[in-house]
Amino acid sequence: MIRALSFLAAMMVFLGGCTTLAPEYSKPEAPVPGAWPNGPAYKTEVGESAGMPAAELSWYAFIKNENLRKLITLALENNRDLRVAALNIEKSQAQYRIRRADLFPAVNAGYSETEQRVPAALSSTGEGSSVHQYTVGLGFSAYELDLFGRVQSLKDQALEQYLATEQARQSVQISLVAEVAGNYLNLAADRERLKLAQETLASRQASYRLIKSRFDAGVATALALQQAQTTVDSARVDIARYITQIARDENALALVVGASIPEGLFPEDMGEVISSVKDIPAGLPSEVLQRRPDILQAENLLKGANANIGAARAAFFPRITLITSIGTGSDQLFGLFKPGSDMWNFAPRIDLPIFNAGANQANLKVAQVNRDIAVAQYEKTIQTAFREVADALAQQGTIDDQLAAQQSLTDATAESYLLSEARYDKGIDSYLTVLDSQRSLYSAQQNLITTRLSRVTNLVTLYKVLGGGISI
């Protein structure tokens, strides 16, 4: 009995799922150039650099600062967005298993017992009676014989959805590494700005005391004294603002890490993190398009939409559903397995769509349009990736020149400030000249910190948009 049922199930699995009506998948051409942009903003060696591609470089090798490595490790263990992405993978994997299980008949064993009292008025003999029935069976119900690949197409779609969620998790993890690094660098820059503001305040307070003594001696004017006071107050404002910003930076870092951060892991200033990451080559666009998880995710969704067309097409054809069981029955419990008690049931059902007011045609149209939408989204993802890399390369190509110019500007402004102080001390210029030079120097120093931050942050961004590796 069991052998016969197994043979029947094997035959149905062999006959079902032998084909699918989904159109043959063809990967769309990438709607971007085959090389990165060139021009004054880009380095001439873009696309030709030697070295390990970003996608093959683990984040641990890319990040050279030990404290930052520890923070990223904490984030990979505790970040809630990454945890949700991992749970989505588990859910999608379970959904795929459900769809895959539909390809096989579900075999169930059952036992039933029925007792019924038939009154004399309804009995054919004119006498009341009791009917007892016991059955034990093994079989499966409502198994669809997938001759036209409807269930197979739905299974393929679920598989692509599962693969897409895996790529989504990869994207979240790469973004998480970049976000932790970016927040860490911003915190270092703001601490550097606070240190500069505190040093500037001390210098301006010393200048104020000097001018105050000159004012008391009748040498300096009241205007010079008030101008010196404004510089002191301006520095105090900056200190308060940066203290607030540092607290916000620490809160943002704690949020992305997903756990409390030990005090020893916070950066002190930009000097500590200026070499936190290593330079990486850009490679060629084709490498990025093959490795970026968001592009692979978009392609998985496109393949899933393509498989759905097969399911929609199969709806135009007959659906064959089989119900079968074998077992034994008796009017007495101890007679269930006696000779002659065998029973079986085989009930195939064929549903042929004749008229449904165009619903099947509309479903097919929806599936085809969804596939076209997925193509457009896939192409847009590629274009967005190309633009992100090109922007990062443009900044990389000019940031060193900008940094050198800003350093030169800062040095020249510092020299100008010293000269203006000397001329004021000798009575050649007014204090207004000193004040202007002092403000220019402070601004140049702040911009130098910003430029240094931009350079190292751009390396993190470039690593991310090139599809940076995720493993240690």
Tab-separated table of C-alpha atoms in Angstrom, residues 55-393:
chain	number	residue	atom	x	y	z
A	55	ALA	CA	34.987	44.454	-3.181
A	56	GLU	CA	37.812	42.045	-2.349
A	57	LEU	CA	39.277	44.210	0.419
A	58	SER	CA	37.763	43.350	3.785
A	59	TRP	CA	36.688	46.211	5.999
A	60	TYR	CA	39.245	45.094	8.595
A	61	ALA	CA	42.050	45.514	6.075
A	62	PHE	CA	40.632	48.837	4.875
A	63	ILE	CA	40.294	50.289	8.382
A	64	LYS	CA	43.707	50.737	9.994
A	65	ASN	CA	42.670	52.442	13.250
A	66	GLU	CA	42.349	49.866	16.021
A	67	ASN	CA	39.685	51.736	18.026
A	68	LEU	CA	37.574	52.169	14.913
A	69	ARG	CA	37.900	48.451	14.184
A	70	LYS	CA	36.553	47.688	17.655
A	71	LEU	CA	33.611	50.033	17.130
A	72	ILE	CA	32.736	48.433	13.783
A	73	THR	CA	32.901	44.989	15.383
A	74	LEU	CA	30.486	46.178	18.075
A	75	ALA	CA	28.167	47.577	15.414
A	76	LEU	CA	28.150	44.331	13.432
A	77	GLU	CA	27.089	42.539	16.600
A	78	ASN	CA	24.502	45.017	17.893
A	79	ASN	CA	23.144	47.253	15.135
A	80	ARG	CA	19.365	46.797	14.848
A	81	ASP	CA	19.138	47.577	11.127
A	82	LEU	CA	21.586	44.780	10.408
A	83	ARG	CA	19.659	42.490	12.735
A	84	VAL	CA	16.418	43.234	10.876
A	85	ALA	CA	18.158	42.514	7.563
A	86	ALA	CA	19.323	39.135	8.886
A	87	LEU	CA	15.809	38.313	10.098
A	88	ASN	CA	14.408	39.248	6.701
A	89	ILE	CA	16.745	36.668	5.193
A	90	GLU	CA	15.388	34.004	7.522
A	91	LYS	CA	11.814	34.960	6.643
A	92	SER	CA	12.511	34.967	2.925
A	93	GLN	CA	14.291	31.621	3.192
A	94	ALA	CA	11.244	30.126	4.926
A	95	GLN	CA	8.955	31.533	2.229
A	96	TYR	CA	11.140	29.936	-0.421
A	97	ARG	CA	10.907	26.598	1.359
A	98	ILE	CA	7.127	26.912	1.407
A	99	ARG	CA	7.038	27.503	-2.348
A	100	ARG	CA	9.491	24.688	-2.957
A	101	ALA	CA	7.367	22.317	-0.864
A	102	ASP	CA	4.422	22.971	-3.216
A	103	LEU	CA	6.298	21.008	-5.883
A	104	PHE	CA	5.869	17.824	-3.830
A	105	PRO	CA	2.688	16.138	-2.609
A	106	ALA	CA	1.991	16.452	1.090
A	107	VAL	CA	1.455	12.936	2.447
A	108	ASN	CA	-0.789	12.667	5.484
A	109	ALA	CA	-1.829	9.749	7.671
A	110	GLY	CA	-5.277	9.794	9.186
A	111	TYR	CA	-7.577	7.871	11.476
A	112	SER	CA	-11.299	8.445	11.798
A	113	GLU	CA	-14.091	6.914	13.788
A	114	THR	CA	-17.783	7.463	13.052
A	115	GLU	CA	-20.771	6.438	15.118
A	116	GLN	CA	-24.278	7.113	13.888
A	117	ARG	CA	-27.743	6.209	15.169
A	118	VAL	CA	-30.349	5.612	12.468
A	119	PRO	CA	-33.939	5.844	13.766
A	120	ALA	CA	-36.526	3.276	12.785
A	121	ALA	CA	-38.412	5.844	10.694
A	122	LEU	CA	-35.388	6.250	8.433
A	123	SER	CA	-34.194	2.662	8.423
A	124	SER	CA	-34.865	0.476	5.372
A	125	THR	CA	-35.653	-2.436	7.680
A	126	GLY	CA	-38.073	-0.472	9.820
A	127	GLU	CA	-35.906	-1.009	12.875
A	128	GLY	CA	-33.488	1.427	14.507
A	129	SER	CA	-29.803	0.672	14.262
A	130	SER	CA	-26.368	1.979	15.137
A	131	VAL	CA	-23.628	2.288	12.536
A	132	HIS	CA	-19.958	2.179	13.484
A	133	GLN	CA	-17.167	2.926	11.017
A	134	TYR	CA	-13.400	2.947	11.556
A	135	THR	CA	-10.879	3.957	8.875
A	136	VAL	CA	-7.114	4.316	8.691
A	137	GLY	CA	-5.604	5.887	5.592
A	138	LEU	CA	-2.521	7.358	3.979
A	139	GLY	CA	-2.708	9.828	1.131
A	140	PHE	CA	-2.396	13.377	-0.116
A	141	SER	CA	-4.940	15.993	-1.093
A	142	ALA	CA	-5.087	18.922	-3.500
A	143	TYR	CA	-1.703	18.254	-5.084
A	144	GLU	CA	-1.301	20.298	-8.265
A	145	LEU	CA	0.330	18.460	-11.141
A	146	ASP	CA	2.582	21.262	-12.368
A	147	LEU	CA	2.535	20.434	-16.093
A	148	PHE	CA	2.818	24.090	-17.138
A	149	GLY	CA	5.276	25.259	-14.507
A	150	ARG	CA	3.039	27.552	-12.452
A	151	VAL	CA	4.294	26.253	-9.114
A	152	GLN	CA	7.859	26.071	-10.442
A	153	SER	CA	7.687	29.717	-11.507
A	154	LEU	CA	6.405	30.754	-8.092
A	155	LYS	CA	9.238	28.776	-6.507
A	156	ASP	CA	11.784	30.501	-8.759
A	157	GLN	CA	10.358	33.886	-7.795
A	158	ALA	CA	10.632	33.032	-4.091
A	159	LEU	CA	14.228	31.911	-4.603
A	160	GLU	CA	15.168	35.201	-6.245
A	161	GLN	CA	13.434	37.099	-3.442
A	162	TYR	CA	15.497	35.155	-0.924
A	163	LEU	CA	18.720	35.915	-2.808
A	164	ALA	CA	17.703	39.578	-3.003
A	165	THR	CA	17.307	39.769	0.786
A	166	GLU	CA	20.787	38.303	1.182
A	167	GLN	CA	22.175	41.031	-1.078
A	168	ALA	CA	20.171	43.604	0.895
A	169	ARG	CA	21.889	42.441	4.071
A	170	GLN	CA	25.253	42.813	2.364
A	171	SER	CA	24.335	46.390	1.407
A	172	VAL	CA	23.238	47.178	4.955
A	173	GLN	CA	26.497	45.792	6.326
A	174	ILE	CA	28.671	47.793	3.923
A	175	SER	CA	26.664	50.940	4.695
A	176	LEU	CA	26.984	50.215	8.412
A	177	VAL	CA	30.782	49.999	8.203
A	178	ALA	CA	30.874	53.287	6.295
A	179	GLU	CA	28.437	54.981	8.686
A	180	VAL	CA	30.400	53.987	11.781
A	181	ALA	CA	33.605	55.202	10.171
A	182	GLY	CA	31.963	58.459	9.047
A	183	ASN	CA	30.508	59.189	12.489
A	184	TYR	CA	33.854	58.383	14.104
A	185	LEU	CA	35.682	60.778	11.780
A	186	ASN	CA	33.114	63.550	12.303
A	187	LEU	CA	33.514	63.166	16.061
A	188	ALA	CA	37.301	63.439	15.701
A	189	ALA	CA	36.942	66.566	13.563
A	190	ASP	CA	34.584	68.245	16.028
A	191	ARG	CA	36.914	67.459	18.908
A	192	GLU	CA	39.736	69.021	16.880
A	193	ARG	CA	37.547	72.089	16.271
A	194	LEU	CA	36.781	72.321	19.988
A	195	LYS	CA	40.478	72.128	20.823
A	196	LEU	CA	41.210	74.891	18.294
A	197	ALA	CA	38.398	77.045	19.728
A	198	GLN	CA	39.754	76.579	23.246
A	199	GLU	CA	43.280	77.498	22.158
A	200	THR	CA	41.901	80.499	20.272
A	201	LEU	CA	39.945	81.589	23.358
A	202	ALA	CA	43.090	81.449	25.499
A	203	SER	CA	45.004	83.503	22.928
A	204	ARG	CA	42.229	86.088	22.592
A	205	GLN	CA	41.853	86.391	26.360
A	206	ALA	CA	45.583	87.106	26.594
A	207	SER	CA	45.223	89.773	23.891
A	208	TYR	CA	42.217	91.235	25.703
A	209	ARG	CA	44.143	91.484	28.976
A	210	LEU	CA	47.014	93.212	27.197
A	211	ILE	CA	44.720	95.752	25.543
A	212	LYS	CA	42.831	96.237	28.822
A	213	SER	CA	46.081	97.167	30.568
A	214	ARG	CA	46.911	99.562	27.734
A	215	PHE	CA	43.426	101.040	27.935
A	216	ASP	CA	43.801	101.553	31.681
A	217	ALA	CA	47.140	103.261	30.992
A	218	GLY	CA	45.465	105.484	28.404
A	219	VAL	CA	47.380	104.008	25.465
A	220	ALA	CA	44.638	101.894	23.805
A	221	THR	CA	41.222	103.164	22.746
A	222	ALA	CA	37.845	101.982	24.013
A	223	LEU	CA	37.066	100.772	20.473
A	224	ALA	CA	40.081	98.476	20.502
A	225	LEU	CA	39.029	97.127	23.907
A	226	GLN	CA	35.500	96.362	22.703
A	227	GLN	CA	36.827	94.759	19.534
A	228	ALA	CA	39.030	92.497	21.632
A	229	GLN	CA	36.001	91.622	23.760
A	230	THR	CA	34.039	90.527	20.670
A	231	THR	CA	36.779	88.089	19.684
A	232	VAL	CA	36.712	86.543	23.162
A	233	ASP	CA	32.935	86.167	23.132
A	234	SER	CA	32.999	84.718	19.614
A	235	ALA	CA	35.411	81.998	20.740
A	236	ARG	CA	33.232	81.247	23.761
A	237	VAL	CA	30.222	80.796	21.487
A	238	ASP	CA	32.169	78.378	19.315
A	239	ILE	CA	33.277	76.367	22.337
A	240	ALA	CA	29.706	75.965	23.562
A	241	ARG	CA	28.543	75.007	20.059
A	242	TYR	CA	31.248	72.390	19.590
A	243	ILE	CA	30.655	70.882	23.023
A	244	THR	CA	27.026	70.382	22.013
A	245	GLN	CA	28.001	68.986	18.624
A	246	ILE	CA	30.436	66.523	20.180
A	247	ALA	CA	27.688	65.216	22.439
A	248	ARG	CA	25.463	64.762	19.379
A	249	ASP	CA	28.272	63.000	17.516
A	250	GLU	CA	28.737	60.591	20.415
A	251	ASN	CA	24.991	59.914	20.538
A	252	ALA	CA	24.902	59.275	16.792
A	253	LEU	CA	27.846	56.900	17.059
A	254	ALA	CA	26.205	55.035	19.943
A	255	LEU	CA	22.995	54.684	17.928
A	256	VAL	CA	24.662	53.200	14.879
A	257	VAL	CA	26.836	50.919	17.021
A	258	GLY	CA	23.746	49.798	18.919
A	259	ALA	CA	25.488	49.593	22.285
A	260	SER	CA	27.220	51.726	24.878
A	261	ILE	CA	30.680	52.790	23.769
A	262	PRO	CA	33.599	52.529	26.182
A	263	GLU	CA	35.180	55.921	26.735
A	264	GLY	CA	38.578	54.727	25.598
A	265	LEU	CA	37.317	54.096	22.053
A	266	PHE	CA	36.437	57.725	21.318
A	267	PRO	CA	38.947	59.642	19.150
A	268	GLU	CA	40.815	62.602	20.571
A	269	ASP	CA	41.317	64.703	17.435
A	270	MET	CA	41.953	64.544	13.676
A	271	GLY	CA	45.637	63.798	14.164
A	272	GLU	CA	44.662	60.416	15.580
A	273	VAL	CA	42.462	59.375	12.649
A	274	ILE	CA	43.996	61.125	9.650
A	275	SER	CA	45.485	57.799	8.503
A	276	SER	CA	42.630	55.566	9.700
A	277	VAL	CA	41.869	54.147	6.242
A	278	LYS	CA	43.948	53.113	3.256
A	279	ASP	CA	43.796	54.244	-0.358
A	280	ILE	CA	42.060	51.924	-2.809
A	281	PRO	CA	41.978	51.762	-6.626
A	282	ALA	CA	38.754	52.515	-8.451
A	283	GLY	CA	39.039	49.680	-10.951
A	284	LEU	CA	36.667	49.530	-13.930
A	285	PRO	CA	32.894	50.115	-14.022
A	286	SER	CA	32.298	46.485	-15.025
A	287	GLU	CA	33.901	45.330	-11.759
A	288	VAL	CA	31.631	47.592	-9.699
A	289	LEU	CA	28.521	46.454	-11.575
A	290	GLN	CA	29.391	42.830	-10.930
A	291	ARG	CA	30.076	43.240	-7.223
A	292	ARG	CA	27.851	45.948	-5.699
A	293	PRO	CA	25.205	44.198	-3.571
A	294	ASP	CA	22.441	46.692	-4.385
A	295	ILE	CA	22.912	46.020	-8.112
A	296	LEU	CA	22.887	42.268	-7.528
A	297	GLN	CA	19.765	42.714	-5.408
A	298	ALA	CA	18.034	44.633	-8.196
A	299	GLU	CA	18.930	41.876	-10.652
A	300	ASN	CA	17.527	39.206	-8.330
A	301	LEU	CA	14.265	41.138	-8.131
A	302	LEU	CA	14.263	41.403	-11.919
A	303	LYS	CA	14.696	37.644	-12.247
A	304	GLY	CA	11.866	37.141	-9.772
A	305	ALA	CA	9.573	39.401	-11.793
A	306	ASN	CA	10.538	37.453	-14.906
A	307	ALA	CA	9.561	34.183	-13.198
A	308	ASN	CA	6.184	35.641	-12.214
A	309	ILE	CA	5.356	35.993	-15.904
A	310	GLY	CA	5.623	32.211	-16.184
A	311	ALA	CA	3.109	31.775	-13.369
A	312	ALA	CA	0.727	34.265	-15.020
A	313	ARG	CA	1.016	32.487	-18.366
A	314	ALA	CA	0.354	29.110	-16.773
A	315	ALA	CA	-2.985	30.426	-15.489
A	316	PHE	CA	-4.325	30.221	-19.084
A	317	PHE	CA	-3.872	26.450	-19.105
A	318	PRO	CA	-5.725	23.690	-17.252
A	319	ARG	CA	-4.850	23.048	-13.629
A	320	ILE	CA	-4.802	19.379	-12.701
A	321	THR	CA	-5.305	18.648	-9.021
A	322	LEU	CA	-5.042	15.164	-7.599
A	323	ILE	CA	-6.616	13.748	-4.452
A	324	THR	CA	-5.750	10.194	-3.516
A	325	SER	CA	-5.594	7.957	-0.502
A	326	ILE	CA	-5.243	4.301	0.380
A	327	GLY	CA	-6.092	2.618	3.634
A	328	THR	CA	-8.366	0.182	5.427
A	329	GLY	CA	-11.831	0.377	6.899
A	330	SER	CA	-14.128	-1.715	9.086
A	331	ASP	CA	-17.228	-1.495	11.194
A	332	GLN	CA	-15.187	-2.831	14.091
A	333	LEU	CA	-11.910	-1.472	15.428
A	334	PHE	CA	-10.177	-4.897	15.551
A	335	GLY	CA	-11.189	-5.611	11.953
A	336	LEU	CA	-9.270	-2.729	10.405
A	337	PHE	CA	-6.400	-4.785	9.074
A	338	LYS	CA	-8.212	-8.012	8.212
A	339	PRO	CA	-8.171	-9.296	4.618
A	340	GLY	CA	-10.716	-7.555	2.443
A	341	SER	CA	-10.704	-4.324	4.438
A	342	ASP	CA	-8.531	-2.448	1.922
A	343	MET	CA	-9.921	0.758	0.486
A	344	TRP	CA	-8.573	3.436	-1.857
A	345	ASN	CA	-9.621	6.697	-3.431
A	346	PHE	CA	-8.304	8.498	-6.524
A	347	ALA	CA	-10.017	11.735	-7.569
A	348	PRO	CA	-8.291	13.837	-10.222
A	349	ARG	CA	-9.723	17.256	-10.938
A	350	ILE	CA	-9.153	19.431	-13.987
A	351	ASP	CA	-10.010	23.149	-13.968
A	352	LEU	CA	-10.042	24.729	-17.402
A	353	PRO	CA	-10.382	28.524	-17.533
A	354	ILE	CA	-13.177	29.456	-19.960
A	355	PHE	CA	-14.396	32.887	-18.916
A	356	ASN	CA	-13.173	35.124	-16.092
A	357	ALA	CA	-13.828	38.578	-17.589
A	358	GLY	CA	-10.194	38.977	-18.652
A	359	ALA	CA	-8.689	38.444	-15.189
A	360	ASN	CA	-5.967	36.095	-16.422
A	361	GLN	CA	-5.005	38.452	-19.214
A	362	ALA	CA	-4.891	41.353	-16.761
A	363	ASN	CA	-2.729	39.319	-14.344
A	364	LEU	CA	-0.329	38.543	-17.183
A	365	LYS	CA	-0.196	42.224	-18.103
A	366	VAL	CA	0.553	43.121	-14.487
A	367	ALA	CA	3.374	40.559	-14.391
A	368	GLN	CA	4.852	41.899	-17.623
A	369	VAL	CA	4.653	45.506	-16.455
A	370	ASN	CA	6.229	44.524	-13.126
A	371	ARG	CA	9.068	42.955	-15.079
A	372	ASP	CA	9.491	46.180	-17.101
A	373	ILE	CA	9.465	48.183	-13.866
A	374	ALA	CA	12.130	45.868	-12.438
A	375	VAL	CA	14.247	46.428	-15.562
A	376	ALA	CA	13.967	50.197	-15.151
A	377	GLN	CA	14.810	49.950	-11.446
A	378	TYR	CA	17.786	47.725	-12.218
A	379	GLU	CA	19.082	50.202	-14.783
A	380	LYS	CA	18.487	53.124	-12.416
A	381	THR	CA	20.433	51.307	-9.697
A	382	ILE	CA	23.364	50.925	-12.092
A	383	GLN	CA	23.196	54.584	-13.100
A	384	THR	CA	23.024	55.685	-9.465
A	385	ALA	CA	26.018	53.509	-8.611
A	386	PHE	CA	27.979	54.950	-11.514
A	387	ARG	CA	27.156	58.498	-10.437
A	388	GLU	CA	28.126	57.809	-6.788
A	389	VAL	CA	31.500	56.405	-7.792
A	390	ALA	CA	32.105	59.223	-10.294
A	391	ASP	CA	31.346	61.838	-7.613
A	392	ALA	CA	33.722	60.180	-5.167
A	393	LEU	CA	36.424	59.960	-7.827
